[in-house]
């Protein structure tokens, strides 16, 4: 099962990278088309007219280049939508895979030390978490991030996030 999970994860990472590249190119094309024209003329934009009031091609812009950019923009939008749909499917597949015995082990909810809780508060937390199963594993914590400030570490297992949790049948 680990091989399937790793294969799906690799495809997910590949698609995510492709999606990021598409987003960069989409932003670059939009920025270029929305930039002011020569001599301060208004930008052509993604949908502006490429013909003048008499129906002739505008002489102040490269109509062919703009049409190519607009076409590329539309193709990237379509590809981006497909990539996002596949990413969503992959996430569903990955999350629906059965977990191995090591994956089902319960972990602890990372918490900052709170001296006001004392021993009674700690026992209460352990009692509440007894039937919870880890459903999320921390694989990366960025330096200076809110996760790091909250005390999350690589390898931590999350039992509950807000009201989201996985409770064992015991």
PDB file of C-alpha atoms in Angstrom:
ATOM      1  CA  UNK A   1       0.000   0.000   0.000  1.00  0.00           C
ATOM      2  CA  UNK A   2       2.935   2.305   0.676  1.00  0.00           C
ATOM      3  CA  UNK A   3       3.967   1.987  -2.990  1.00  0.00           C
ATOM      4  CA  UNK A   4       0.551   3.133  -4.183  1.00  0.00           C
ATOM      5  CA  UNK A   5       0.576   6.011  -1.709  1.00  0.00           C
ATOM      6  CA  UNK A   6       4.051   7.089  -2.833  1.00  0.00           C
ATOM      7  CA  UNK A   7       3.087   6.816  -6.508  1.00  0.00           C
ATOM      8  CA  UNK A   8      -0.009   8.972  -5.968  1.00  0.00           C
ATOM      9  CA  UNK A   9       1.994  11.430  -3.882  1.00  0.00           C
ATOM     10  CA  UNK A  10       4.647  11.712  -6.619  1.00  0.00           C
ATOM     11  CA  UNK A  11       1.947  12.426  -9.214  1.00  0.00           C
ATOM     12  CA  UNK A  12       0.408  14.979  -6.860  1.00  0.00           C
ATOM     13  CA  UNK A  13       3.743  16.770  -6.417  1.00  0.00           C
ATOM     14  CA  UNK A  14       4.350  16.737 -10.190  1.00  0.00           C
ATOM     15  CA  UNK A  15       0.910  18.207 -10.888  1.00  0.00           C
ATOM     16  CA  UNK A  16       1.336  20.794  -8.160  1.00  0.00           C
ATOM     17  CA  UNK A  17       4.616  21.898  -9.737  1.00  0.00           C
ATOM     18  CA  UNK A  18       3.005  22.100 -13.183  1.00  0.00           C
ATOM     19  CA  UNK A  19       0.104  24.080 -11.702  1.00  0.00           C
ATOM     20  CA  UNK A  20       2.523  26.559 -10.123  1.00  0.00           C
ATOM     21  CA  UNK A  21       4.312  27.043 -13.457  1.00  0.00           C
ATOM     22  CA  UNK A  22       0.983  27.591 -15.240  1.00  0.00           C
ATOM     23  CA  UNK A  23      -0.042  30.166 -12.647  1.00  0.00           C
ATOM     24  CA  UNK A  24       3.215  32.059 -13.142  1.00  0.00           C
ATOM     25  CA  UNK A  25       2.747  32.118 -16.912  1.00  0.00           C
ATOM     26  CA  UNK A  26      -0.918  33.149 -16.573  1.00  0.00           C
ATOM     27  CA  UNK A  27       0.096  36.033 -14.306  1.00  0.00           C
ATOM     28  CA  UNK A  28       2.864  37.124 -16.714  1.00  0.00           C
ATOM     29  CA  UNK A  29       0.509  37.145 -19.715  1.00  0.00           C
ATOM     30  CA  UNK A  30      -2.188  39.027 -17.791  1.00  0.00           C
ATOM     31  CA  UNK A  31       0.368  41.582 -16.567  1.00  0.00           C
ATOM     32  CA  UNK A  32       1.655  42.152 -20.102  1.00  0.00           C
ATOM     33  CA  UNK A  33      -1.801  42.494 -21.647  1.00  0.00           C
ATOM     34  CA  UNK A  34      -2.982  44.798 -18.847  1.00  0.00           C
ATOM     35  CA  UNK A  35       0.116  47.023 -18.996  1.00  0.00           C
ATOM     36  CA  UNK A  36      -0.365  50.499 -20.489  1.00  0.00           C
ATOM     37  CA  UNK A  37       0.279  50.690 -24.212  1.00  0.00           C
ATOM     38  CA  UNK A  38       2.885  52.771 -25.978  1.00  0.00           C
ATOM     39  CA  UNK A  39       2.750  56.516 -25.319  1.00  0.00           C
ATOM     40  CA  UNK A  40       0.519  55.938 -22.297  1.00  0.00           C
ATOM     41  CA  UNK A  41      -2.409  54.509 -24.272  1.00  0.00           C
ATOM     42  CA  UNK A  42      -4.857  52.332 -22.317  1.00  0.00           C
ATOM     43  CA  UNK A  43      -3.970  48.637 -22.062  1.00  0.00           C
ATOM     44  CA  UNK A  44      -5.392  46.178 -24.575  1.00  0.00           C
ATOM     45  CA  UNK A  45      -6.370  43.810 -21.775  1.00  0.00           C
ATOM     46  CA  UNK A  46      -7.607  40.274 -22.028  1.00  0.00           C
ATOM     47  CA  UNK A  47     -10.806  41.193 -23.868  1.00  0.00           C
ATOM     48  CA  UNK A  48     -10.340  44.666 -25.330  1.00  0.00           C
ATOM     49  CA  UNK A  49     -11.116  45.403 -28.984  1.00  0.00           C
ATOM     50  CA  UNK A  50      -8.398  44.801 -31.518  1.00  0.00           C
ATOM     51  CA  UNK A  51     -10.198  46.768 -34.209  1.00  0.00           C
ATOM     52  CA  UNK A  52     -10.872  50.491 -34.414  1.00  0.00           C
ATOM     53  CA  UNK A  53     -14.285  52.143 -34.660  1.00  0.00           C
ATOM     54  CA  UNK A  54     -14.321  51.548 -38.432  1.00  0.00           C
ATOM     55  CA  UNK A  55     -13.607  47.832 -38.095  1.00  0.00           C
ATOM     56  CA  UNK A  56      -9.968  47.924 -39.184  1.00  0.00           C
ATOM     57  CA  UNK A  57      -7.200  46.283 -37.149  1.00  0.00           C
ATOM     58  CA  UNK A  58      -5.727  48.692 -34.650  1.00  0.00           C
ATOM     59  CA  UNK A  59      -2.452  50.188 -35.800  1.00  0.00           C
ATOM     60  CA  UNK A  60      -1.138  50.997 -32.325  1.00  0.00           C
ATOM     61  CA  UNK A  61      -0.774  47.367 -31.197  1.00  0.00           C
ATOM     62  CA  UNK A  62       0.563  44.102 -32.605  1.00  0.00           C
ATOM     63  CA  UNK A  63      -2.804  42.395 -33.143  1.00  0.00           C
ATOM     64  CA  UNK A  64      -1.257  39.055 -34.084  1.00  0.00           C
ATOM     65  CA  UNK A  65       0.959  38.919 -30.958  1.00  0.00           C
ATOM     66  CA  UNK A  66      -1.966  39.888 -28.722  1.00  0.00           C
ATOM     67  CA  UNK A  67      -4.172  37.185 -30.239  1.00  0.00           C
ATOM     68  CA  UNK A  68      -1.429  34.621 -29.663  1.00  0.00           C
ATOM     69  CA  UNK A  69      -1.097  35.733 -26.020  1.00  0.00           C
ATOM     70  CA  UNK A  70      -4.841  35.652 -25.475  1.00  0.00           C
ATOM     71  CA  UNK A  71      -5.011  32.176 -26.982  1.00  0.00           C
ATOM     72  CA  UNK A  72      -2.146  30.977 -24.767  1.00  0.00           C
ATOM     73  CA  UNK A  73      -3.900  32.514 -21.746  1.00  0.00           C
ATOM     74  CA  UNK A  74      -7.138  30.657 -22.565  1.00  0.00           C
ATOM     75  CA  UNK A  75      -5.270  27.376 -23.075  1.00  0.00           C
ATOM     76  CA  UNK A  76      -3.438  27.792 -19.771  1.00  0.00           C
ATOM     77  CA  UNK A  77      -6.716  28.516 -17.975  1.00  0.00           C
ATOM     78  CA  UNK A  78      -8.187  25.288 -19.370  1.00  0.00           C
ATOM     79  CA  UNK A  79      -5.078  23.272 -18.489  1.00  0.00           C
ATOM     80  CA  UNK A  80      -5.043  24.814 -15.007  1.00  0.00           C
ATOM     81  CA  UNK A  81      -8.655  23.808 -14.440  1.00  0.00           C
ATOM     82  CA  UNK A  82      -7.865  20.216 -15.535  1.00  0.00           C
ATOM     83  CA  UNK A  83      -4.802  20.099 -13.270  1.00  0.00           C
ATOM     84  CA  UNK A  84      -6.811  21.351 -10.303  1.00  0.00           C
ATOM     85  CA  UNK A  85      -9.479  18.705 -10.923  1.00  0.00           C
ATOM     86  CA  UNK A  86      -6.845  15.962 -11.082  1.00  0.00           C
ATOM     87  CA  UNK A  87      -5.159  17.275  -7.928  1.00  0.00           C
ATOM     88  CA  UNK A  88      -8.521  17.124  -6.165  1.00  0.00           C
ATOM     89  CA  UNK A  89      -9.025  13.527  -7.370  1.00  0.00           C
ATOM     90  CA  UNK A  90      -5.539  12.551  -6.212  1.00  0.00           C
ATOM     91  CA  UNK A  91      -6.114  14.030  -2.778  1.00  0.00           C
ATOM     92  CA  UNK A  92      -9.336  12.031  -2.454  1.00  0.00           C
ATOM     93  CA  UNK A  93      -7.529   8.848  -3.562  1.00  0.00           C
ATOM     94  CA  UNK A  94      -4.639   9.406  -1.160  1.00  0.00           C
ATOM     95  CA  UNK A  95      -6.939  10.141   1.764  1.00  0.00           C
ATOM     96  CA  UNK A  96      -9.136   7.099   1.012  1.00  0.00           C
ATOM     97  CA  UNK A  97      -6.229   4.625   1.096  1.00  0.00           C
ATOM     98  CA  UNK A  98      -6.289   2.352   4.128  1.00  0.00           C
ATOM     99  CA  UNK A  99      -3.616   3.163   6.642  1.00  0.00           C
ATOM    100  CA  UNK A 100      -1.034   0.608   7.764  1.00  0.00           C
ATOM    101  CA  UNK A 101      -0.627  -0.329  11.405  1.00  0.00           C
ATOM    102  CA  UNK A 102       2.078   2.287  11.877  1.00  0.00           C
ATOM    103  CA  UNK A 103      -0.212   4.909  10.377  1.00  0.00           C
ATOM    104  CA  UNK A 104      -3.036   4.100  12.786  1.00  0.00           C
ATOM    105  CA  UNK A 105      -0.970   4.627  15.902  1.00  0.00           C
ATOM    106  CA  UNK A 106      -2.334   7.387  18.009  1.00  0.00           C
ATOM    107  CA  UNK A 107      -0.177  10.404  18.494  1.00  0.00           C
ATOM    108  CA  UNK A 108      -0.376  13.414  20.689  1.00  0.00           C
ATOM    109  CA  UNK A 109      -1.762  16.790  19.865  1.00  0.00           C
ATOM    110  CA  UNK A 110       1.153  19.210  19.861  1.00  0.00           C
ATOM    111  CA  UNK A 111       0.485  21.872  22.435  1.00  0.00           C
ATOM    112  CA  UNK A 112       2.498  24.622  24.001  1.00  0.00           C
ATOM    113  CA  UNK A 113       3.335  24.085  27.635  1.00  0.00           C
ATOM    114  CA  UNK A 114       0.698  25.671  29.798  1.00  0.00           C
ATOM    115  CA  UNK A 115       1.697  25.894  33.426  1.00  0.00           C
ATOM    116  CA  UNK A 116      -1.851  26.755  34.531  1.00  0.00           C
ATOM    117  CA  UNK A 117      -3.173  23.291  33.542  1.00  0.00           C
ATOM    118  CA  UNK A 118      -1.093  21.293  35.961  1.00  0.00           C
ATOM    119  CA  UNK A 119      -1.318  17.519  36.303  1.00  0.00           C
ATOM    120  CA  UNK A 120      -5.130  17.426  36.381  1.00  0.00           C
ATOM    121  CA  UNK A 121      -5.408  19.324  33.100  1.00  0.00           C
ATOM    122  CA  UNK A 122      -2.869  16.976  31.451  1.00  0.00           C
ATOM    123  CA  UNK A 123      -4.835  13.906  32.574  1.00  0.00           C
ATOM    124  CA  UNK A 124      -8.031  15.468  31.237  1.00  0.00           C
ATOM    125  CA  UNK A 125      -6.429  16.002  27.805  1.00  0.00           C
ATOM    126  CA  UNK A 126      -5.145  12.412  27.729  1.00  0.00           C
ATOM    127  CA  UNK A 127      -8.611  11.125  28.677  1.00  0.00           C
ATOM    128  CA  UNK A 128     -10.276  13.131  25.890  1.00  0.00           C
ATOM    129  CA  UNK A 129      -7.743  11.927  23.292  1.00  0.00           C
ATOM    130  CA  UNK A 130      -7.826   8.224  24.247  1.00  0.00           C
ATOM    131  CA  UNK A 131     -10.163   7.185  21.395  1.00  0.00           C
ATOM    132  CA  UNK A 132      -8.806   9.569  18.762  1.00  0.00           C
ATOM    133  CA  UNK A 133      -6.726   8.350  15.833  1.00  0.00           C
ATOM    134  CA  UNK A 134      -4.127  10.432  14.045  1.00  0.00           C
ATOM    135  CA  UNK A 135      -5.448  11.598  10.670  1.00  0.00           C
ATOM    136  CA  UNK A 136      -2.753  14.083   9.723  1.00  0.00           C
ATOM    137  CA  UNK A 137       1.025  13.860   9.851  1.00  0.00           C
ATOM    138  CA  UNK A 138       3.353  16.842   9.786  1.00  0.00           C
ATOM    139  CA  UNK A 139       5.912  16.423   7.008  1.00  0.00           C
ATOM    140  CA  UNK A 140       7.317  19.946   6.879  1.00  0.00           C
ATOM    141  CA  UNK A 141       7.396  22.993   9.173  1.00  0.00           C
ATOM    142  CA  UNK A 142       8.677  26.268   7.726  1.00  0.00           C
ATOM    143  CA  UNK A 143      11.000  28.336   9.883  1.00  0.00           C
ATOM    144  CA  UNK A 144       9.215  31.349  11.349  1.00  0.00           C
ATOM    145  CA  UNK A 145       5.781  30.001  10.414  1.00  0.00           C
ATOM    146  CA  UNK A 146       2.749  29.994  12.728  1.00  0.00           C
ATOM    147  CA  UNK A 147       3.083  26.186  12.842  1.00  0.00           C
ATOM    148  CA  UNK A 148       6.602  26.485  14.236  1.00  0.00           C
ATOM    149  CA  UNK A 149       5.469  29.131  16.718  1.00  0.00           C
ATOM    150  CA  UNK A 150       2.697  26.757  17.876  1.00  0.00           C
ATOM    151  CA  UNK A 151       5.278  24.047  18.526  1.00  0.00           C
ATOM    152  CA  UNK A 152       4.594  21.701  15.601  1.00  0.00           C
ATOM    153  CA  UNK A 153       7.516  19.499  14.630  1.00  0.00           C
ATOM    154  CA  UNK A 154       8.124  17.168  11.682  1.00  0.00           C
ATOM    155  CA  UNK A 155       6.659  13.772  12.535  1.00  0.00           C
ATOM    156  CA  UNK A 156       3.928  15.118  14.830  1.00  0.00           C
ATOM    157  CA  UNK A 157       0.580  13.400  14.425  1.00  0.00           C
ATOM    158  CA  UNK A 158      -2.575  15.460  14.573  1.00  0.00           C
ATOM    159  CA  UNK A 159      -5.539  13.937  16.380  1.00  0.00           C
ATOM    160  CA  UNK A 160      -7.907  16.860  16.118  1.00  0.00           C
ATOM    161  CA  UNK A 161      -8.057  20.109  14.195  1.00  0.00           C
ATOM    162  CA  UNK A 162     -10.864  22.324  15.410  1.00  0.00           C
ATOM    163  CA  UNK A 163     -13.860  20.010  15.406  1.00  0.00           C
ATOM    164  CA  UNK A 164     -12.372  17.664  12.775  1.00  0.00           C
ATOM    165  CA  UNK A 165     -11.191  14.347  14.206  1.00  0.00           C
ATOM    166  CA  UNK A 166     -11.136  10.604  13.607  1.00  0.00           C
ATOM    167  CA  UNK A 167     -12.494   8.580  16.484  1.00  0.00           C
ATOM    168  CA  UNK A 168     -11.726   4.872  16.871  1.00  0.00           C
ATOM    169  CA  UNK A 169     -14.578   2.394  17.227  1.00  0.00           C
ATOM    170  CA  UNK A 170     -13.330   1.183  20.642  1.00  0.00           C
TER     171      UNK A 170
END
